[in-house]
Coordinates of C-alpha atoms in Angstrom, one line a residue:
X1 CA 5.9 32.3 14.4
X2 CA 9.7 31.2 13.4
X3 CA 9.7 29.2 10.4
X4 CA 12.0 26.1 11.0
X5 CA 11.1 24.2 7.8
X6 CA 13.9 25.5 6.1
X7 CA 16.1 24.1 3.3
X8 CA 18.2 21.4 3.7
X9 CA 16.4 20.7 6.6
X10 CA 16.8 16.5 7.4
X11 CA 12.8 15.5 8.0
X12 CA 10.9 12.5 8.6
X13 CA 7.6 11.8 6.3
X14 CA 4.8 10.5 8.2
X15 CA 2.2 9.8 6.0
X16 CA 1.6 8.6 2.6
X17 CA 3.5 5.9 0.6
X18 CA 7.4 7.2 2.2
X19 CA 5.9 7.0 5.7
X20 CA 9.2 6.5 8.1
X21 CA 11.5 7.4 5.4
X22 CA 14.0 10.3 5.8
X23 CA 14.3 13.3 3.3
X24 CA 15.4 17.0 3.0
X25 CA 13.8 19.8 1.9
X26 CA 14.5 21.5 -1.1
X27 CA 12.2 24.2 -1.8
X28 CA 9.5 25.5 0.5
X29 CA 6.1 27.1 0.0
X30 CA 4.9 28.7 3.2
X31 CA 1.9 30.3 1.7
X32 CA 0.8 27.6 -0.7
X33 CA -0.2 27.7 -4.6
X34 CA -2.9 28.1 -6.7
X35 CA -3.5 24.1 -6.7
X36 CA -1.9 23.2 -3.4
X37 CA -3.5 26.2 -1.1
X38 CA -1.7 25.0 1.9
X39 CA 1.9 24.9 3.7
X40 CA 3.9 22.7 1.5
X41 CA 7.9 21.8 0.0
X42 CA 9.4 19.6 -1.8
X43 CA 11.6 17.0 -1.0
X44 CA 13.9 14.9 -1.8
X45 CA 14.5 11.7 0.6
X46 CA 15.7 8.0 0.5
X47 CA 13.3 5.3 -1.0
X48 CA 16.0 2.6 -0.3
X49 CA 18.3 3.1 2.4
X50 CA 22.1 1.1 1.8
X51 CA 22.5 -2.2 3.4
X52 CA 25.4 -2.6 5.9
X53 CA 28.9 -3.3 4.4
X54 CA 31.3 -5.7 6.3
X55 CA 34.8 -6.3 5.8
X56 CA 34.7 -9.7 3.9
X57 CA 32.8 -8.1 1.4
X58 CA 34.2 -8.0 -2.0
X59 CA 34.4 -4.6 -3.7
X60 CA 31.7 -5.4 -5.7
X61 CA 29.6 -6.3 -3.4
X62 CA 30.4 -3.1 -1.2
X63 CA 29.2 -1.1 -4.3
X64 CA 26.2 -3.0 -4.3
X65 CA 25.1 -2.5 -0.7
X66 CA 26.0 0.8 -0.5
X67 CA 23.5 2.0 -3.6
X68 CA 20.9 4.0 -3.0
X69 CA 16.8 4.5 -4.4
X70 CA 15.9 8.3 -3.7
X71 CA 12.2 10.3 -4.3
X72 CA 11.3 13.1 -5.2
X73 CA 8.2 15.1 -3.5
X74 CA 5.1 17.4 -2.6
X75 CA 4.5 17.1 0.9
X76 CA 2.1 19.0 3.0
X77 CA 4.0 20.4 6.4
X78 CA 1.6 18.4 8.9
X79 CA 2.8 15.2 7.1
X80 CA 6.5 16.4 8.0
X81 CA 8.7 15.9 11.2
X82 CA 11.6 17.8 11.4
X83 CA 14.5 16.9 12.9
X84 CA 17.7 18.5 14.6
X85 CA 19.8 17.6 11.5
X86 CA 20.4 19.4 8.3
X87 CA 22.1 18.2 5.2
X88 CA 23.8 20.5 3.0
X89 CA 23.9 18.4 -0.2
X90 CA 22.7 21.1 -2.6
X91 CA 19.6 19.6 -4.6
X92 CA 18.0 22.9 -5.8
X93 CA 19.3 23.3 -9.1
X94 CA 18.9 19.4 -10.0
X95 CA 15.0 19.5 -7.9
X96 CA 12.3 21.7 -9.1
X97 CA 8.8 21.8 -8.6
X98 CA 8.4 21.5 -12.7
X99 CA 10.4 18.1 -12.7
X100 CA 6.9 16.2 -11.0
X101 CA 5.1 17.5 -14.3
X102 CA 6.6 15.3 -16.8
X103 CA 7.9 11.8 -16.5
X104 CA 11.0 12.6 -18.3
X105 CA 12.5 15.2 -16.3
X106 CA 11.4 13.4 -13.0
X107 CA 13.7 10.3 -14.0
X108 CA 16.6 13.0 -14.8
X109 CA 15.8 14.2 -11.4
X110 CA 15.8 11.3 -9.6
X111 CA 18.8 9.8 -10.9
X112 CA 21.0 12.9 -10.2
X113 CA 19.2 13.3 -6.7
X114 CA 20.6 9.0 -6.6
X115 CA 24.1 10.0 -7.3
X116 CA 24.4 13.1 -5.0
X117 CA 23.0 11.2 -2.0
X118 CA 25.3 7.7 -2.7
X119 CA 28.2 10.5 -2.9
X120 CA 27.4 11.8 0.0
X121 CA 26.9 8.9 1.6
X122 CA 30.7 7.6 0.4
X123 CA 32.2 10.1 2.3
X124 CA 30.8 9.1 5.4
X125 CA 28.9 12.2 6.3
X126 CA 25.7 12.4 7.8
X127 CA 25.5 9.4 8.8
X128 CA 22.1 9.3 10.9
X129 CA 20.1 10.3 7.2
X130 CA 21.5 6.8 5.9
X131 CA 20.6 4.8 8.6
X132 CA 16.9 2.9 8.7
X133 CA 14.8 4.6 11.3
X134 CA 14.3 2.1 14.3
X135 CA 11.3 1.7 16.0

């Protein structure tokens, strides 16, 4: 069978608490672990997605809408939907599986996971993974 859950794969969560929200993998486990025996990765995806800027907006109001909340986690690959899109913001060194262990390192993680994505999303790239999902 071809493996298409790959990294930096753009995918769509369909269950759980980040049900509808985009996210990209980071790390895959195609064979499971000792506590997670299944077909599982990590990601990283977008808890708050920006707002829509308009021209009369001041600057710091721009900087305001354009923030964005991210997540960080385990998912299971039936919970997953992947898409057509990948996303080559590179999350591996900042995203490990370790991070979800302590509360510490998870907040580290998040926030740098924050800043690469409203980077990203600055530049105007991939602009479909920004966007709300409509339906």
């Amino acid at each position: 069978m071809v493996k298409f859950l790959k990294q930096n794969k753009a995918v769509i969560v369909l269950q759980g608490r980040y049900a509808g929200r985009k996210a990209v993998i980071v790390r895959n486990f195609d064979d499971g672990t000792r506590d997670r025996p299944y077909g599982h990765c990590l990601v990283a995806g977008i808890k708050k997605y920006p707002s829509k800027v308009i021209r009369k907006d001041s600057a710091k109001k721009t900087a305001k809408k354009s923030r964005v909340k991210a997540f960080v986690k385990l998912v299971n690959y039936q919970h997953l939907m992947p898409t057509r899109y990948t996303l080559d913001v590179d999350l591996k060194d900042v995203v490990a599986p370790d991070v979800l262990q302590s509360k510490d390192k998870k907040v580290t993680a998040l926030k740098e996971t924050k800043k690469r994505f409203e980077e990203r999303f600055k530049t105007g790239k991939n602009r479909w993974f920004f966007t709300k999902l409509r339906f």
